Short mmCIF file of C-alpha atoms and ligand atoms in Angstrom, two decimals:
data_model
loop_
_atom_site.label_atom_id
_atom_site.label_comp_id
_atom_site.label_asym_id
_atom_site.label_seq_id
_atom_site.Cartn_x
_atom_site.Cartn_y
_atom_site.Cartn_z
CA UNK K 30 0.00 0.00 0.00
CA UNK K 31 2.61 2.65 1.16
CA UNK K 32 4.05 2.05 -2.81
CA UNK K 33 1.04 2.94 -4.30
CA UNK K 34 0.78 5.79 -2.30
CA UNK K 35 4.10 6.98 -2.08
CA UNK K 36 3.70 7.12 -6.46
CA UNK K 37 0.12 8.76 -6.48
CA UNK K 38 0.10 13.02 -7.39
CA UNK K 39 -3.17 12.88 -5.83
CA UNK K 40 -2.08 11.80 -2.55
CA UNK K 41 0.65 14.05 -2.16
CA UNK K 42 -1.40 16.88 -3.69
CA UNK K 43 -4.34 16.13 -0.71
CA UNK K 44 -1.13 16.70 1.79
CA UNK K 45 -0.06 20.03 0.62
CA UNK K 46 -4.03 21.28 0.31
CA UNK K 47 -4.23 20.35 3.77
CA UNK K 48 -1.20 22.18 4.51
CA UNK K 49 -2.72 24.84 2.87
CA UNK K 50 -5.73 25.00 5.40
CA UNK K 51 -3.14 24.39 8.45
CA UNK K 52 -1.44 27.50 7.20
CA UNK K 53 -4.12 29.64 6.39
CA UNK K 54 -5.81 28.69 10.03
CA UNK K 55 -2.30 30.04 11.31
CA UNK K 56 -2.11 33.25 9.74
CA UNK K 57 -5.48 34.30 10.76
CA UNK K 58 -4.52 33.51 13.82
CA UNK K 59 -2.06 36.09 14.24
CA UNK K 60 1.20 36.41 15.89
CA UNK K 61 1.06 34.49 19.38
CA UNK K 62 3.45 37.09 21.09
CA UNK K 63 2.06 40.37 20.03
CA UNK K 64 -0.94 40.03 17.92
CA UNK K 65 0.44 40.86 15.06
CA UNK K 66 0.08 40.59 11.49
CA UNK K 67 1.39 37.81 9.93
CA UNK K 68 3.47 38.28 6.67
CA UNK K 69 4.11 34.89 4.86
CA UNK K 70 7.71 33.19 5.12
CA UNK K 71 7.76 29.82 3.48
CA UNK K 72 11.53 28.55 3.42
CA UNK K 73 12.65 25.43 1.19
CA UNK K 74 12.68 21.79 2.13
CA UNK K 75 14.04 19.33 0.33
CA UNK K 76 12.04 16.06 1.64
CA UNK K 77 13.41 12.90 0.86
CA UNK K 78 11.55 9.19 0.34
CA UNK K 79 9.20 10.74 -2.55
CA UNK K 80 9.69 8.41 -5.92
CA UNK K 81 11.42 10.81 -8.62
CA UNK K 82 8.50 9.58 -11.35
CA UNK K 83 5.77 11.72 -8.40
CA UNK K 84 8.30 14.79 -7.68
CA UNK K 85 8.16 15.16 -11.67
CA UNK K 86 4.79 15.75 -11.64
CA UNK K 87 4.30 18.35 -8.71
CA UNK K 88 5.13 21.98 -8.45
CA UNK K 89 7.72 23.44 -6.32
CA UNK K 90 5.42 24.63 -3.42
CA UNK K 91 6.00 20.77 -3.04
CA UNK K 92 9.69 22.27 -1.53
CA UNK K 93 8.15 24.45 0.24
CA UNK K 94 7.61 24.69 4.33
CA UNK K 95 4.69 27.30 5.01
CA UNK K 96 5.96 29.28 7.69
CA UNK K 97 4.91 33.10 8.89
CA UNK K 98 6.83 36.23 10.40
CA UNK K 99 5.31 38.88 12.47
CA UNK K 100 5.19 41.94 10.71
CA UNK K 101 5.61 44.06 13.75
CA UNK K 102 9.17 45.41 14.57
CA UNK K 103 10.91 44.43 16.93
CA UNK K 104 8.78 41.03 17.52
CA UNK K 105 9.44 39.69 14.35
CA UNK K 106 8.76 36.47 15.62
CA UNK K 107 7.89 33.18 13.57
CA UNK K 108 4.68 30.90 13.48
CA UNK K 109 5.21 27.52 11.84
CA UNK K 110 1.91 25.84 11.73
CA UNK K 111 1.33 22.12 11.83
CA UNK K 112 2.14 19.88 8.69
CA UNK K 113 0.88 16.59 7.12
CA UNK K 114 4.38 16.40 5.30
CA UNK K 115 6.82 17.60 7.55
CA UNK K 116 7.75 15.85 10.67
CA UNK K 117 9.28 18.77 12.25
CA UNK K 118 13.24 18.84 11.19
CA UNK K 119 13.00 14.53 9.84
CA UNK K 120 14.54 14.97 6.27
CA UNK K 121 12.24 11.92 5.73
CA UNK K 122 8.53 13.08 4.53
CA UNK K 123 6.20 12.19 7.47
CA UNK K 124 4.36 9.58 5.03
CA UNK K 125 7.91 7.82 5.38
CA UNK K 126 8.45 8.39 8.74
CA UNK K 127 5.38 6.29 9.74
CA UNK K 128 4.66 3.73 7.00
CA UNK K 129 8.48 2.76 7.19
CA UNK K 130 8.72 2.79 10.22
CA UNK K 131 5.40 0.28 10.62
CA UNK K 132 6.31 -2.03 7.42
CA UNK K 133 10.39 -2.59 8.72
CA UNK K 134 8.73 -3.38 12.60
CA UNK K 135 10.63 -6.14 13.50
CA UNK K 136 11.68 -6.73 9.83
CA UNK K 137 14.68 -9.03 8.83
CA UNK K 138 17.49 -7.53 7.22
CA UNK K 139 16.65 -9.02 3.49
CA UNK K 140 13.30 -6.95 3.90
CA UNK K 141 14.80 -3.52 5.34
CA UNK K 142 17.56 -3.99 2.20
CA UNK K 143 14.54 -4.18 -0.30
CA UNK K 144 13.34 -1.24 1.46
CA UNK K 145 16.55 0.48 1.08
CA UNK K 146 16.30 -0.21 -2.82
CA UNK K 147 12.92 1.57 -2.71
CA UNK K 148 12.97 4.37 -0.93
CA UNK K 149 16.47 4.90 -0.05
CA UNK K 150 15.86 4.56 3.80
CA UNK K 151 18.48 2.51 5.05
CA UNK K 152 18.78 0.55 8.67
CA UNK K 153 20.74 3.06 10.89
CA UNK K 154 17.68 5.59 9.83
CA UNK K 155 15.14 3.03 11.09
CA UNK K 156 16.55 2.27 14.26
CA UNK K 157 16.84 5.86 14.94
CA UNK K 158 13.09 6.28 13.92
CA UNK K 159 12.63 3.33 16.40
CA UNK K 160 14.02 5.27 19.34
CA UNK K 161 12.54 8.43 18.46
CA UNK K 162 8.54 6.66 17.98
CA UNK K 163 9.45 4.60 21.51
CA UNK K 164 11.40 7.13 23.63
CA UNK K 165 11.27 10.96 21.84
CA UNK K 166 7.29 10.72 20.38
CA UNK K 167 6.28 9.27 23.96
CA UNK K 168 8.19 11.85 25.71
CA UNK K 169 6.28 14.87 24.30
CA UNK K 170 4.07 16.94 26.38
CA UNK K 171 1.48 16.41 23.27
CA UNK K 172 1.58 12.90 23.67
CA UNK K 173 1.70 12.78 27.56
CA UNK K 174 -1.83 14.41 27.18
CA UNK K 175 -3.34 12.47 23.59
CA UNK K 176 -2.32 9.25 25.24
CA UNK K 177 -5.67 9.29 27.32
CA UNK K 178 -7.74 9.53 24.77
CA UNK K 179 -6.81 5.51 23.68
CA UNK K 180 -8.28 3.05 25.68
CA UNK K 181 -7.06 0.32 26.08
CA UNK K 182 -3.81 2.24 25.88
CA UNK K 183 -1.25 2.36 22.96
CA UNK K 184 1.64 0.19 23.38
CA UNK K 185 4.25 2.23 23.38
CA UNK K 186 6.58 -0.85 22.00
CA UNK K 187 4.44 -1.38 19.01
CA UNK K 188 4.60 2.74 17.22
CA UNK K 189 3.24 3.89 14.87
CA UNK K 190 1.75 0.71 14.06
CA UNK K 191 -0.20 0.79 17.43
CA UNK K 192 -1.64 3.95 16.63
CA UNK K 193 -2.33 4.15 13.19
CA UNK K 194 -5.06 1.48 13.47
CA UNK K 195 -6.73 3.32 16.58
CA UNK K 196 -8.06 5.71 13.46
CA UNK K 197 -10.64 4.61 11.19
CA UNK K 198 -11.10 4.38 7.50
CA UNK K 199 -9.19 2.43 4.59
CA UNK K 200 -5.75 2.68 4.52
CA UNK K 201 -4.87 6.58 3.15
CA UNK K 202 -7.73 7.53 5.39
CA UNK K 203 -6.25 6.43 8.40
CA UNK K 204 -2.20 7.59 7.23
CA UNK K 205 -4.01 11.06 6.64
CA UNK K 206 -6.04 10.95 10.34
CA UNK K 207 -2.71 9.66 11.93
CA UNK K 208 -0.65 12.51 10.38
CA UNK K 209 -3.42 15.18 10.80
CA UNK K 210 -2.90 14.09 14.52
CA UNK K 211 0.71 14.44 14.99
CA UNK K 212 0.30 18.44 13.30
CA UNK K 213 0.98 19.45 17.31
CA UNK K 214 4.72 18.29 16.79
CA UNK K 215 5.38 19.39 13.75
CA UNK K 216 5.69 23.21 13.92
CA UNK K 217 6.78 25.96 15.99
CA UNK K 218 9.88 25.13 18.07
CA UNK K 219 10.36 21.79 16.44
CA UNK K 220 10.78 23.43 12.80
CA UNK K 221 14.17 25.69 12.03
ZN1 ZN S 27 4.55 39.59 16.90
#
């Protein structure tokens, strides 16, 4: 499934649209400090783990982070707002980040290879997604409070894979819901 995906326009054009929301919901929203206008400041990403026959067919706003700057001297400050294709500073896009990360769970080495081939995500990366889903993603304030709102309780041994299917839906539907819900970690602070 996460091929199929991972080669569709459509599915990567659905992430950026809801980006687009995400970021317009930010802006009107002002700056946090001061109240302020905010001006636009996108900067460029260059997000690996996207097949090169996709990236052909989107535009560059594809690159692009949305990301805001106060207007107001002196403040200045900058609003990232959540994204469904950034995982904060991962190089990875978060479609990656989670469907690798569940598919190579506990995979054996011929399998994370074949991955490699595909995607170009090789076994150090995984093991550090491993620690960061188990001990980093578990360790956030966000989660600390989301947590409760899984009964029986996610197994913390088992992410992503033990929260993806908590949402509902076919299998896009759920990646999108699942993304949609990390948004809280993937802005402000966490993006440079
Ligand atoms: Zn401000």
């Amino acid at each position: 499934m996460y091929r199929e995906l991972l080669a569709d326009a459509t599915f990567h054009n659905l992430l950026l649209a809801c980006d687009r929301d995400l970021a317009e919901e930010a802006r009107a929203g002002r700056c946090s400090l001061c109240g302020g206008v905010l001006h636009s400041a996108t900067y460029p990403r260059k997000p690996r783990g996207r097949p090169r026959s996709v990236s052909r067919q989107l535009g560059p706003e594809h690159d692009r982070r949305f990301s805001f700057c106060c207007a107001v001297d002196g403040c200045r400050s900058r609003a990232t707002p959540p994204s469904l294709r950034f995982l904060g500073p991962k190089v990875y896009l978060a479609t990656i980040v989670v469907l690798v990360s569940i598919v190579l769970h506990g995979a054996s080495p011929k399998r994370v290879r074949r991955m490699h081939e595909a995607v170009g995500v090789d076994r150090r990366t995984v093991e550090r997604w491993r620690r960061w889903w188990c001990d980093s993603f578990t360790a956030t304030p966000f989660w600390q409070i989301a947590r409760a709102a899984f009964m029986p309780p996610v197994e913390h041994e088992c992410l992503p894979g033990s929260l993806i299917e908590r949402f509902s839906g076919g299998d896009a539907d759920r990646l999108i819901a699942m993304l949609r819900f990390l948004g809280p970690i993937t802005g402000g602070s966490h993006a440079r």
